[in-house]
Structure formats: structure tokens, C-alpha cells
PDB file of C-alpha atoms and ligand atoms in Angstrom:
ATOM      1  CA  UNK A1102       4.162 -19.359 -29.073  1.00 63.00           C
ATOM      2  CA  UNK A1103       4.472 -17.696 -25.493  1.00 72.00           C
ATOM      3  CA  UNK A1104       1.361 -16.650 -24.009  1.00 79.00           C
ATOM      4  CA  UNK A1105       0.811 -12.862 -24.301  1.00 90.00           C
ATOM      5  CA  UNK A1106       1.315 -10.591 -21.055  1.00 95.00           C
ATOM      6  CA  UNK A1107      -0.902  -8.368 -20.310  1.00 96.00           C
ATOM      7  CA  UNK A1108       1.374  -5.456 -20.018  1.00 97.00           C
ATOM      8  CA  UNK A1109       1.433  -5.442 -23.883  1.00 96.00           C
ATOM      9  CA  UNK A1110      -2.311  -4.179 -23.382  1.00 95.00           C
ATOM     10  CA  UNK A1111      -1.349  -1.601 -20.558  1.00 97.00           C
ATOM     11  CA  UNK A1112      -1.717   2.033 -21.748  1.00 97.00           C
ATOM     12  CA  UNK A1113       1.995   3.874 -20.299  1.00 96.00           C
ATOM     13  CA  UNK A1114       1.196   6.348 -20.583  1.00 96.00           C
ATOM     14  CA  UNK A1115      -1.482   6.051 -17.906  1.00 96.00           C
ATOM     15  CA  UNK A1116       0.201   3.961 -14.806  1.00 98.00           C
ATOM     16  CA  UNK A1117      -1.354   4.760 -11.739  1.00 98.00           C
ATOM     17  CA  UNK A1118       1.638   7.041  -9.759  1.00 98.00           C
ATOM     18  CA  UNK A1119       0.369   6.104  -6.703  1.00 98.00           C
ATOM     19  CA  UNK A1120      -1.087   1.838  -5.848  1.00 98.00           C
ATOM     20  CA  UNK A1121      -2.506   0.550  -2.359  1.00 98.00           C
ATOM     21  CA  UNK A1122      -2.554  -2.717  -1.856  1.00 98.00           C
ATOM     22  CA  UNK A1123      -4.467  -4.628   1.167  1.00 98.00           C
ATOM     23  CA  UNK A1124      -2.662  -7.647   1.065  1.00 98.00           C
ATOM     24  CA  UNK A1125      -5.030 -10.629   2.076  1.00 98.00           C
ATOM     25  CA  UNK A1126      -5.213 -14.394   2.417  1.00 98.00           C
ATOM     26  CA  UNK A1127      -1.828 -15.430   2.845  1.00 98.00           C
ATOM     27  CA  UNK A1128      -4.069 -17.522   5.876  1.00 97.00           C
ATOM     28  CA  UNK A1129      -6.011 -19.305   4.169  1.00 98.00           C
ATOM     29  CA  UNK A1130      -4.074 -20.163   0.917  1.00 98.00           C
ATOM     30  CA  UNK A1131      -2.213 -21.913   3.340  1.00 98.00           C
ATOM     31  CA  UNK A1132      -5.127 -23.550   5.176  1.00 98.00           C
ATOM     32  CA  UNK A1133      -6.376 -24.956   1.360  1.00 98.00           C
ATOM     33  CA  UNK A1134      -3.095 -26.178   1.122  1.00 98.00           C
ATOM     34  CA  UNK A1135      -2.954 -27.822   5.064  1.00 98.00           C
ATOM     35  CA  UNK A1136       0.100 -25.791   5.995  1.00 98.00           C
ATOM     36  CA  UNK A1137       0.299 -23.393   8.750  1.00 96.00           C
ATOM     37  CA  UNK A1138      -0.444 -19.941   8.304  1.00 96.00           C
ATOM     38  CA  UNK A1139       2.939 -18.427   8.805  1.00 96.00           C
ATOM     39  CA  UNK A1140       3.954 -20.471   5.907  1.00 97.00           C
ATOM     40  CA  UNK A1141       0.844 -18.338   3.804  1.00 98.00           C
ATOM     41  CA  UNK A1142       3.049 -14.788   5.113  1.00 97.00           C
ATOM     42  CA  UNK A1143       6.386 -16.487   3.907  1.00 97.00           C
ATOM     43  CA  UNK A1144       4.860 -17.193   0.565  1.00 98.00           C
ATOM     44  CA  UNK A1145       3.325 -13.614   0.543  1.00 98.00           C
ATOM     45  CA  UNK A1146       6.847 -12.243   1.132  1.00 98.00           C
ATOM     46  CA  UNK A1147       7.343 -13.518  -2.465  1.00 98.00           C
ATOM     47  CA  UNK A1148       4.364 -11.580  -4.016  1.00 98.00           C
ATOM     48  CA  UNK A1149       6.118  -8.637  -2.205  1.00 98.00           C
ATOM     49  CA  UNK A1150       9.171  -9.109  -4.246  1.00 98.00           C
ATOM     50  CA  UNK A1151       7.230  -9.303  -7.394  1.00 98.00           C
ATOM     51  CA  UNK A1152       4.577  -6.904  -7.067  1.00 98.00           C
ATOM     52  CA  UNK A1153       7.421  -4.248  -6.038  1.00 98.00           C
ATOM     53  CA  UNK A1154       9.488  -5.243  -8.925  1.00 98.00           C
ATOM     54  CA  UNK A1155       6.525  -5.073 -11.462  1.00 98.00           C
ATOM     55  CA  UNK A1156       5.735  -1.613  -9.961  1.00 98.00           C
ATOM     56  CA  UNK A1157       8.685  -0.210 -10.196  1.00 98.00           C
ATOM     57  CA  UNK A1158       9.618  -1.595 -14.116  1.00 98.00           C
ATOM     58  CA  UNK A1159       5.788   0.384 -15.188  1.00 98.00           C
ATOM     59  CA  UNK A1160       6.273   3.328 -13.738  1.00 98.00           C
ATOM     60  CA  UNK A1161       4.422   3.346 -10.263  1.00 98.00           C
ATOM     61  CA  UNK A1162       5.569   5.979  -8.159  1.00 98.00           C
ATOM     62  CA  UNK A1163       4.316   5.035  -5.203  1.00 99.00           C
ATOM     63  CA  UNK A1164       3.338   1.432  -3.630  1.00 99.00           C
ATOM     64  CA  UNK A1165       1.587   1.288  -0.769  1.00 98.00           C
ATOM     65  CA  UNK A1166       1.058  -2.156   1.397  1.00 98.00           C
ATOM     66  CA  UNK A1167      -0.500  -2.732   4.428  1.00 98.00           C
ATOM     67  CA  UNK A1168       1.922  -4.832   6.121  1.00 98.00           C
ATOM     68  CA  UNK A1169       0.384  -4.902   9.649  1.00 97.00           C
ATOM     69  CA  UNK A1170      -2.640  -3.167  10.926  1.00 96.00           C
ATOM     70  CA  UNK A1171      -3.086  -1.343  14.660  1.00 96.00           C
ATOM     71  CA  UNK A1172      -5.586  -4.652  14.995  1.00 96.00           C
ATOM     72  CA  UNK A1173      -3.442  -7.489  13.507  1.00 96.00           C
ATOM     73  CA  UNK A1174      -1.198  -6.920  17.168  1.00 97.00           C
ATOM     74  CA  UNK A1175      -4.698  -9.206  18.656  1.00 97.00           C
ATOM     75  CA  UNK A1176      -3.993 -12.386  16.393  1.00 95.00           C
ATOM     76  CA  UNK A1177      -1.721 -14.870  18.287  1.00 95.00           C
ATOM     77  CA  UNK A1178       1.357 -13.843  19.815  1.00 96.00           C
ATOM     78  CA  UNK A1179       3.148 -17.273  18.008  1.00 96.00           C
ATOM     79  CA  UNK A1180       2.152 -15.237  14.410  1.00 95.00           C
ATOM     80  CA  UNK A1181       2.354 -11.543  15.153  1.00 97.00           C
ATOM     81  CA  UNK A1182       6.080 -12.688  16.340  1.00 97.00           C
ATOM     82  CA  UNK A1183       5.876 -14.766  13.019  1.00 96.00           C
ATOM     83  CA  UNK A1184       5.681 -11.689  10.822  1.00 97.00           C
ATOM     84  CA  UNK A1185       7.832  -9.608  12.815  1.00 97.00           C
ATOM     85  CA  UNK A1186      10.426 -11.738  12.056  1.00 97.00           C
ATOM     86  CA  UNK A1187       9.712 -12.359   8.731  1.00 97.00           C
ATOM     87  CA  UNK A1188       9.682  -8.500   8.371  1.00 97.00           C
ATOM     88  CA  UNK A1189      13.055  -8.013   9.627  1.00 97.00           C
ATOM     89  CA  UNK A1190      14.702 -10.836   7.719  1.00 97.00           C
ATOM     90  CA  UNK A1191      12.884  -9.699   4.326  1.00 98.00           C
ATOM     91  CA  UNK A1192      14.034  -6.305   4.697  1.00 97.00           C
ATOM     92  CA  UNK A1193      17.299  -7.249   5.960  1.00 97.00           C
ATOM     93  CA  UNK A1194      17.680  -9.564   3.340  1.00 97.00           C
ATOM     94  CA  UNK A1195      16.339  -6.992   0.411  1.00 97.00           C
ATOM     95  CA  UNK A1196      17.728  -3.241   1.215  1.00 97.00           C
ATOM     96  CA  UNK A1197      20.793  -4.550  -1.566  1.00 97.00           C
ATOM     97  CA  UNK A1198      17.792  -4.826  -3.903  1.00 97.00           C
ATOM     98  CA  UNK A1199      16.118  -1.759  -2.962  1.00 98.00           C
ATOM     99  CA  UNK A1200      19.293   0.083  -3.488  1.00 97.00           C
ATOM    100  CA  UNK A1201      19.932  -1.405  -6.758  1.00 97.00           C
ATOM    101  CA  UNK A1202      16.558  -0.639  -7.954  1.00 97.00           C
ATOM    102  CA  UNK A1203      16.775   3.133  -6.569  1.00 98.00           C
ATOM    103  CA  UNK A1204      13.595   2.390  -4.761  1.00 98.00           C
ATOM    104  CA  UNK A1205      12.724   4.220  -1.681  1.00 98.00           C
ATOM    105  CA  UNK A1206      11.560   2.672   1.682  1.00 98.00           C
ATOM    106  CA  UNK A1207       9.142   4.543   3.885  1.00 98.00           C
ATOM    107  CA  UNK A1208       6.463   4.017   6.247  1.00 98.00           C
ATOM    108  CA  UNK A1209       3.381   4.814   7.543  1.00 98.00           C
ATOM    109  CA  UNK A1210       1.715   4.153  11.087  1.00 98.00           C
ATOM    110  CA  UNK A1211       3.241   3.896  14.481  1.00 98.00           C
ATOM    111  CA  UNK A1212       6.505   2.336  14.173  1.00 98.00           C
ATOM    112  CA  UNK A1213       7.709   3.168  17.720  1.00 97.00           C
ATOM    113  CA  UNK A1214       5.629   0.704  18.596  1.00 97.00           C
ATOM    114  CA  UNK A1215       7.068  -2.096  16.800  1.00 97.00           C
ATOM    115  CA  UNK A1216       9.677  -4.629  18.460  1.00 97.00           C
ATOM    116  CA  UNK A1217      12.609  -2.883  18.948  1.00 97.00           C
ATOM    117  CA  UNK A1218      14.969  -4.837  15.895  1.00 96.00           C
ATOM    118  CA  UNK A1219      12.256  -3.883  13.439  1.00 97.00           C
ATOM    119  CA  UNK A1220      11.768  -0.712  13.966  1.00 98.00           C
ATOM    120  CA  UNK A1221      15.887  -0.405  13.617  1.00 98.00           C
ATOM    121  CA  UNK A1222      15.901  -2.579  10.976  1.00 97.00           C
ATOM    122  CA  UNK A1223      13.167  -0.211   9.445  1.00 98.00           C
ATOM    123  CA  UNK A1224      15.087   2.896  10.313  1.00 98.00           C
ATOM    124  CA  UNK A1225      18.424   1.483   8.893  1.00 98.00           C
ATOM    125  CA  UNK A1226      16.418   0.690   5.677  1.00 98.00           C
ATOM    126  CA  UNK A1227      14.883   3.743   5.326  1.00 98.00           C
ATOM    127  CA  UNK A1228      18.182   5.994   5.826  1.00 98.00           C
ATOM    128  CA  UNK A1229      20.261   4.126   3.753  1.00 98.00           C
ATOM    129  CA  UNK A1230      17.737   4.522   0.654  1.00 98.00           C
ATOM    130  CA  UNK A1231      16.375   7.709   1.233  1.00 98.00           C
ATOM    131  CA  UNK A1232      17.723   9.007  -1.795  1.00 98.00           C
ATOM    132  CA  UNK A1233      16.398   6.854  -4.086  1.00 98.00           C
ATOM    133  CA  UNK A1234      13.798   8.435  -6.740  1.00 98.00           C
ATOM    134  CA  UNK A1235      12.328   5.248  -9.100  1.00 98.00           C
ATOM    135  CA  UNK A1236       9.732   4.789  -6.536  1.00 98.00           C
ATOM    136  CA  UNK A1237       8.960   4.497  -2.604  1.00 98.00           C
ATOM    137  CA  UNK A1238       7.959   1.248  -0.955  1.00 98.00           C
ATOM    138  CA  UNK A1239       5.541   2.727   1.726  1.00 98.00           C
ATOM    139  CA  UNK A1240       4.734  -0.106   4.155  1.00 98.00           C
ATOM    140  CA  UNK A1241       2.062   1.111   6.316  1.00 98.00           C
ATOM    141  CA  UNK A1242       3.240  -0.900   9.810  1.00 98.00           C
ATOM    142  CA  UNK A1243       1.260  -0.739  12.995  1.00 98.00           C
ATOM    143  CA  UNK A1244      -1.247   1.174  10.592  1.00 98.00           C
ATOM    144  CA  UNK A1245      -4.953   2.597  10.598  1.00 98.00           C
ATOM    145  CA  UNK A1246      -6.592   4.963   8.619  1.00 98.00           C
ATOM    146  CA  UNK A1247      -8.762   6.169  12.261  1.00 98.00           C
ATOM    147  CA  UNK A1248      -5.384   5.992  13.815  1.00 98.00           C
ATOM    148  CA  UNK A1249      -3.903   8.474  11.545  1.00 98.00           C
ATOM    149  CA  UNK A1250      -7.204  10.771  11.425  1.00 98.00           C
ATOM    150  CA  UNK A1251      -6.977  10.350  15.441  1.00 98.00           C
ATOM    151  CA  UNK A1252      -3.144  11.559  15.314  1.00 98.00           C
ATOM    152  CA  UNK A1253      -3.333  14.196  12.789  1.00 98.00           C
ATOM    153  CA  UNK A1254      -6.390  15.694  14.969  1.00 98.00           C
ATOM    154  CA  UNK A1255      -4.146  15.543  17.285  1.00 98.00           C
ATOM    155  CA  UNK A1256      -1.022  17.669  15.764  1.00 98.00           C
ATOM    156  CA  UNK A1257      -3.700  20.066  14.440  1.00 98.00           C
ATOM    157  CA  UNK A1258      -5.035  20.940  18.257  1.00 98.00           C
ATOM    158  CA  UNK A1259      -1.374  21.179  19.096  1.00 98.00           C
ATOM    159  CA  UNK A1260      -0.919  23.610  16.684  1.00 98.00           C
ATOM    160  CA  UNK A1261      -4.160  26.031  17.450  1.00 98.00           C
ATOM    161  CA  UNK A1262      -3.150  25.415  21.068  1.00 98.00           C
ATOM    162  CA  UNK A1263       0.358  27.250  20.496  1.00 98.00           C
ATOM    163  CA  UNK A1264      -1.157  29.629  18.319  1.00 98.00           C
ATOM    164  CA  UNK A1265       0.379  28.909  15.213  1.00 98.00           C
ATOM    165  CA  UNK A1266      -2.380  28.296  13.149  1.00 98.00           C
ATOM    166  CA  UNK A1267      -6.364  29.425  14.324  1.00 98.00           C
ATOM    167  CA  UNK A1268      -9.028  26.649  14.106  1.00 98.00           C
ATOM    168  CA  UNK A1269     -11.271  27.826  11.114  1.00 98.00           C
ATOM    169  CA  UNK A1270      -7.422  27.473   9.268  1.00 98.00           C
ATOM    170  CA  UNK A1271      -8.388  24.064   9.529  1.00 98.00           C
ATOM    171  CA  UNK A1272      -9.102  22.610   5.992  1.00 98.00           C
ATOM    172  CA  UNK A1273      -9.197  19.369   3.935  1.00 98.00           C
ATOM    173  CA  UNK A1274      -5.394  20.486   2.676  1.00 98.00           C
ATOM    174  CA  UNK A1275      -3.926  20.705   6.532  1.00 98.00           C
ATOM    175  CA  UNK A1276      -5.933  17.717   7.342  1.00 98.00           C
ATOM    176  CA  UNK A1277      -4.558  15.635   4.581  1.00 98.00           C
ATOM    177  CA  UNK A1278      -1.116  17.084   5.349  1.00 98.00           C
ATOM    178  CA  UNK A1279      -1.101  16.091   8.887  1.00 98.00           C
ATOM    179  CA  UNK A1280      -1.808  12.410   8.191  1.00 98.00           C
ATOM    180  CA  UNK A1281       1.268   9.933   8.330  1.00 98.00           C
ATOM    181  CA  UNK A1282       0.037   9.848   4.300  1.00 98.00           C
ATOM    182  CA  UNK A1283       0.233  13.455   3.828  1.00 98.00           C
ATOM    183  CA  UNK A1284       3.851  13.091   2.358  1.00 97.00           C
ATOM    184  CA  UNK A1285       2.306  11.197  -0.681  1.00 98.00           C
ATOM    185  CA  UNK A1286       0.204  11.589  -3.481  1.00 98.00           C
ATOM    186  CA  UNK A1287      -3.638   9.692  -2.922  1.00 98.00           C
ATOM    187  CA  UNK A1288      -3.566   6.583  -4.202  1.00 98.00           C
ATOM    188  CA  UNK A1289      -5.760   6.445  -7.795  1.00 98.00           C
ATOM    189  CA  UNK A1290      -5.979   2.671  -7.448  1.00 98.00           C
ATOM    190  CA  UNK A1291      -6.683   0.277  -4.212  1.00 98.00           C
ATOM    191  CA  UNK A1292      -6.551  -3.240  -4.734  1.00 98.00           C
ATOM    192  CA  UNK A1293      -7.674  -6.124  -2.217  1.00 98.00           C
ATOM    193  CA  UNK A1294      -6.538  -9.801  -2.755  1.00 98.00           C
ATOM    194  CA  UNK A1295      -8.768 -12.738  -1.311  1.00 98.00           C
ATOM    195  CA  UNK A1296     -11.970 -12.177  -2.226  1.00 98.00           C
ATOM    196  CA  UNK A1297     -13.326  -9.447   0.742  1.00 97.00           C
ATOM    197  CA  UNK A1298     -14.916  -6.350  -0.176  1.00 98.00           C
ATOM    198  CA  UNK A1299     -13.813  -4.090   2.811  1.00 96.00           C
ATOM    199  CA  UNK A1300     -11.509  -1.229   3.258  1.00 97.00           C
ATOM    200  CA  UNK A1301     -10.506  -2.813   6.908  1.00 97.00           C
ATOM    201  CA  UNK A1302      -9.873   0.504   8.057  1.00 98.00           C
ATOM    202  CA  UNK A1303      -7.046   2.044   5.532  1.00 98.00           C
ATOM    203  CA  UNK A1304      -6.661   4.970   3.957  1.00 98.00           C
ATOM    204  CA  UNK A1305     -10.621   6.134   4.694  1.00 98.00           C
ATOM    205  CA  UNK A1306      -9.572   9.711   3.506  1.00 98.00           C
ATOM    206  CA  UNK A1307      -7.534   9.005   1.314  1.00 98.00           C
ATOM    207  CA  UNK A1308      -9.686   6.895  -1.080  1.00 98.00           C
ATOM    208  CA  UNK A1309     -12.439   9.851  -0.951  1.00 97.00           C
ATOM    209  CA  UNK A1310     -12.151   9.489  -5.115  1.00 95.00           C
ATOM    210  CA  UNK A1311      -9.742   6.192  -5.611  1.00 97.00           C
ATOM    211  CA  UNK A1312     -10.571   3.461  -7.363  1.00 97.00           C
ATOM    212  CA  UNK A1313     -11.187  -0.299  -6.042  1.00 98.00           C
ATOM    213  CA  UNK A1314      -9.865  -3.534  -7.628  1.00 98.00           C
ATOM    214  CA  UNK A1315     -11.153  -6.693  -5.691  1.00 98.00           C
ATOM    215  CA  UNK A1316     -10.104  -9.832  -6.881  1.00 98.00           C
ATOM    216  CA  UNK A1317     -10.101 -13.439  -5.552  1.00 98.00           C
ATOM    217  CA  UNK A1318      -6.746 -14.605  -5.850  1.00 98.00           C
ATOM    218  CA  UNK A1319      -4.899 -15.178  -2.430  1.00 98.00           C
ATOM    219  CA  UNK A1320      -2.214 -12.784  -1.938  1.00 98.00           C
ATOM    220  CA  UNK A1321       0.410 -15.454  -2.415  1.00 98.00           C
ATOM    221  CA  UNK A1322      -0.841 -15.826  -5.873  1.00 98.00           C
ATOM    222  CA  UNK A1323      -0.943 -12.496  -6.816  1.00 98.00           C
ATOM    223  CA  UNK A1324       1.545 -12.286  -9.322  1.00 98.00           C
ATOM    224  CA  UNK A1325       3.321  -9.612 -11.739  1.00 98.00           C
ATOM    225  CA  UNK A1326       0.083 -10.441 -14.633  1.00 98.00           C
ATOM    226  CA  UNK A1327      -3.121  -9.851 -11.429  1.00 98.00           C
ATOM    227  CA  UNK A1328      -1.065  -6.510 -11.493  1.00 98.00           C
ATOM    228  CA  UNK A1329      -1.248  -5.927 -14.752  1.00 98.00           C
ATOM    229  CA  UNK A1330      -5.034  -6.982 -14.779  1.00 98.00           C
ATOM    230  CA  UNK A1331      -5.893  -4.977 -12.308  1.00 98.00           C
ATOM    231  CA  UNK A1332      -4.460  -1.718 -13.633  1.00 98.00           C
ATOM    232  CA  UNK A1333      -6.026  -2.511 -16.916  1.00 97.00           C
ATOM    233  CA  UNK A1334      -9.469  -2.747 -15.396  1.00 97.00           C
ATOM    234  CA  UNK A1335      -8.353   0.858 -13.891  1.00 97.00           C
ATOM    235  CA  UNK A1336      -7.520   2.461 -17.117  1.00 96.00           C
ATOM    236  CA  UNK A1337     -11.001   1.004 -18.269  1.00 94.00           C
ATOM    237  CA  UNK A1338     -12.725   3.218 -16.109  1.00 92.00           C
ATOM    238  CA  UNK A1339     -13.825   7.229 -16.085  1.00 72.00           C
ATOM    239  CA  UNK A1340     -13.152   9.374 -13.449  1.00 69.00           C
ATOM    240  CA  UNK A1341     -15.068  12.100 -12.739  1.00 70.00           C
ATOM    241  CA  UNK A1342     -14.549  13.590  -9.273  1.00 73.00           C
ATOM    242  CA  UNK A1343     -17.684  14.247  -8.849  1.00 77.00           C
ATOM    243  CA  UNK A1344     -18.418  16.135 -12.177  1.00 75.00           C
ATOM    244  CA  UNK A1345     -20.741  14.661 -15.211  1.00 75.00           C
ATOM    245  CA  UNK A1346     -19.221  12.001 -18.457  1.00 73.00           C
ATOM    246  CA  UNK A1347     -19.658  15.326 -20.679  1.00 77.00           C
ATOM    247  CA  UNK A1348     -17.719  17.247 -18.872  1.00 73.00           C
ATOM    248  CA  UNK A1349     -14.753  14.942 -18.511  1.00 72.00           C
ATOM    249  CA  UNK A1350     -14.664  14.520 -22.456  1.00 75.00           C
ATOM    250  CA  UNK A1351     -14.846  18.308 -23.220  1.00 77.00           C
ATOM    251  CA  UNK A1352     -11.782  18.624 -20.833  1.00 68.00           C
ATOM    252  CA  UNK A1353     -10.041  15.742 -22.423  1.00 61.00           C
ATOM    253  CA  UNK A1354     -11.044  16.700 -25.693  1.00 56.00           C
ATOM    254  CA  UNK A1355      -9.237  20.262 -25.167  1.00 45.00           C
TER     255      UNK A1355
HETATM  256  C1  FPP B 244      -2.806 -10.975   5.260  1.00 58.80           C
HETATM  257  O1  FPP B 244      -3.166 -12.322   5.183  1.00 58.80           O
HETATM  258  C2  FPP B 244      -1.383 -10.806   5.582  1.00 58.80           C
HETATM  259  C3  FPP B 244      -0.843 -10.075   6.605  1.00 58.80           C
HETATM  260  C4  FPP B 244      -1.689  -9.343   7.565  1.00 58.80           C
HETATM  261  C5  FPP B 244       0.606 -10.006   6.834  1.00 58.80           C
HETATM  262  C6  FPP B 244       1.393  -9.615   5.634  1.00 58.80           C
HETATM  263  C7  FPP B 244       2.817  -9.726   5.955  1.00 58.80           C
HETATM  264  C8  FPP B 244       3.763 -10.207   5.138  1.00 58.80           C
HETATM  265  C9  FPP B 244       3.475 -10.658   3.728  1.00 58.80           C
HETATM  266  C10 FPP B 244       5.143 -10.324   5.673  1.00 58.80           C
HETATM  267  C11 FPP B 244       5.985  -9.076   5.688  1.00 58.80           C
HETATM  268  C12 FPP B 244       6.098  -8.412   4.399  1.00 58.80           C
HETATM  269  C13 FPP B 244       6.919  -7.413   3.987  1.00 58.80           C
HETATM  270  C14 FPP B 244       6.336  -6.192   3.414  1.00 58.80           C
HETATM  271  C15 FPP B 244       8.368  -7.491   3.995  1.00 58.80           C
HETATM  272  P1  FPP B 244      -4.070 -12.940   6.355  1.00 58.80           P
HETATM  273  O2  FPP B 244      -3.181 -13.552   7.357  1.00 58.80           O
HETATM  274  O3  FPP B 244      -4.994 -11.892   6.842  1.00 58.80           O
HETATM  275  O4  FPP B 244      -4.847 -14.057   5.570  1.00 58.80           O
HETATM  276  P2  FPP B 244      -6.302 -14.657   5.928  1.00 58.80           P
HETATM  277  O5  FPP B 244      -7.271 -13.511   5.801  1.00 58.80           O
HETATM  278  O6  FPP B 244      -6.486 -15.684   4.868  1.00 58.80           O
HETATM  279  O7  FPP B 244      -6.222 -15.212   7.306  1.00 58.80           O
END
């Protein structure tokens, strides 16, 4: 008899719209298995794949991964270079797929920044599947939560300093708006492969109420049934924003 999946156990009905995922460990599942590291971000390229397609066939709106962080650029230059390249060829090699899924690529973070064929390679993804509604692929590239808050700050001075908005306009709404994440929902679920329990600076406002899913498996071996774990852990839970259990089940019971 096949084994059962675990999306037989998933409640539809309530699919996260909007999953983060800190991708870690593609390093050291291939140190465990003696291979060099880049090897580890080839076979994470794979859990890409999957963990997009997955998304996408449940119902998740939005799937964030952090792709490269505003700190990653101090690793050696032999593996930023590494996942540069692996970056353009995977997204190269996938906007056919994207398009025949209807699924969305966007970004988040400084991508000006980025070597000049991915950020065109980026840009030529992006504009040839901007119409797609199933779901966006954000990849947060040359990303940090501070960054963002540091940028956004930034517009919103800009903006009192011309005159178009006053300072006490200044609110958790335009805030959240201004940040490279303010054209998405917050994420209800963050998940981090590999066994660390940090938020490595990402999405710091965003996950004011979120919920975290830490496992142990490497990103490499995250696979289409972690993702279906991991959401059913979610669904497990109660969220309260703040308010008490009682209230939550009078609302829900409405
Ligand atoms: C984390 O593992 C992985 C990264 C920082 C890079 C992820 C990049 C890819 C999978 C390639 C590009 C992908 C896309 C979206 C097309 P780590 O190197 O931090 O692992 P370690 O903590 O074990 O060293």
C-alpha cells in the first residue's frame, strides 16, 4: 500500500496565503556528504522547484525565499559568484515553468546591486510573468529586514520633506507600505530549515504576529511532505493577535 501523504491531513480550507521560507544548510548537507558547498546550493535549487510547485498546487498565494541576504555578499567571492550563477541559470532555465504554472516572479531587496546579468535576467523574468495570478515567487535578493526598515525610513522623510505627507501621518500602515514587502500580504507562517532558531535579520516587522516552523532537515532535503508537515503544525495552532483563547472561540463560534 503507498505510504499516506500528509496533504490528505491538510485542512484547505486553511493554507497559509502567504509562506517565508529561510532557506538553510545547503552548506553543510554538503559538508556531511564531503562535497563542496556550491554543490549543497545546486541541490537546494531542487527543493526550490519542489517547494514552489507544492505551494502553488495547495493554494499558497504567496512564497517568500530568502535567496541572498545584504550579508551573504561577505562569504567567499568563489561562492557568492557560485550562486549568482546558479541564480541566473535556474531562472533562465525555469521562466517556461513559471509561465506554465501562471506563477508570478517578484522580488524584494536591492536588486540594483546585483551583477549586472542577474538583475536582467531578474527583470526579464519578472516582466514576462507579471500577469500571472496562481501565486508570486517573491525572492528576497540582496535582502534585509533593517535594510528595508532603513529604506522605507528613508522614502517616508522624503515624503514629509516635500510636504506631501506631515510626520505625525506616520503610522504602522505607511510604514508597512513603504517596505520593499509592503506590496504583499504578512506572511502567517515562517519556516527555517537546518536546525537554527534565528530570524537572521528577515522580515523583523513583518513577523510582528507570524508563526515559526523550525525544523532540522537541511534545505536540500526539504521536500514537498516537510511542507506539508510544517503547515499542519500551523493549522494546529491558535492565533490570537494579542487577544485571550475565549475570545477567539466566541468570534469563531459566530
Ligand atoms: C543557505 O545555505 C543557502 C543560501 C544562502 C543560498 C540559497 C541559494 C540557492 C538555493 C540558489 C538560488 C536559488 C533560486 C531561488 C533560484 P547555507 O549556505 O547558509 O548553508 P550552511 O548554513 O549549512 O552553510
Amino acid at each position: 500500500m503507498a505510504k499516506k501523504s500528509l496533504l490528505e491531513d491538510l485542512n484547505i480550507e486553511k493554507i497559509p496565503a502567504h509562506i517565508a521560507i529561510i532557506m538553510d544548510g545547503n552548506g553543510r548537507w554538503a559538508k556531511k556528504r564531503a562535497l563542496p558547498r556550491v554543490i549543497g546550493h545546486e541541490y537546494g535549487v531542487k527543493s526550490v522547484k519542489n517547494i514552489t510547485e507544492a505551494a502553488a498546487e495547495i493554494g499558497v498565494k504567496f512564497l517568500t525565499l530568502y535567496t541572498f541576504s545584504t550579508e551573504n555578499w561577505n562569504r567567499p567571492k568563489f561562492e557568492v559568484n557560485a550562486i549568482m550563477t546558479l541564480l541566473v541559470r535556474t531562472i533562465r532555465k525555469e521562466v517556461a515553468t513559471l509561465q506554465k504554472n501562471n506563477i508570478r516572479l517578484k522580488t524584494i531587496g536591492d536588486i540594483k546591486a546585483l551583477p549586472a546579468d542577474a538583475y536582467n535576467q531578474i527583470l526579464e523574468a519578472i516582466e514576462l510573468t507579471k500577469d500571472n495570478t496562481r501565486m508570486d515567487l517573491i525572492l528576497a535578493l540582496n535582502y534585509s529586514a533593517r535594510w528595508d526598515i532603513v529604506q522605507a525610513t528613508q522614502a517616508l522623510s522624503e515624503k514629509v520633506k516635500e510636504g506631501i505627507i506631515s510626520s505625525s501621518d506616520i503610522n504602522e500602515e505607511l510604514i508597512s507600505r513603504a517596505l520593499h514587502t509592503g506590496k504583499f500580504p504578512e506572511p502567517e507562517l515562517l519556516i527555517r530549515t537546518s536546525g537554527e532558531y534565528r530570524l537572521s535579520n528577515f522580515m523583523l516587522w513583518e513577523m510582528a504576529y507570524g508563526e515559526f516552523y523550525f525544523t532540522d532537515a537541511y534545505w536540500p532535503e526539504f521536500d514537498k511532505e516537510c511542507l506539508y508537515k510544517a503547515i499542519f503544525d500551523y493549522q494546529k495552532r491558535e492565533r490570537r493577535f494579542g487577544k485571550t483563547s475565549e475570545q477567539i472561540q466566541e468570534n469563531t463560534n459566530v
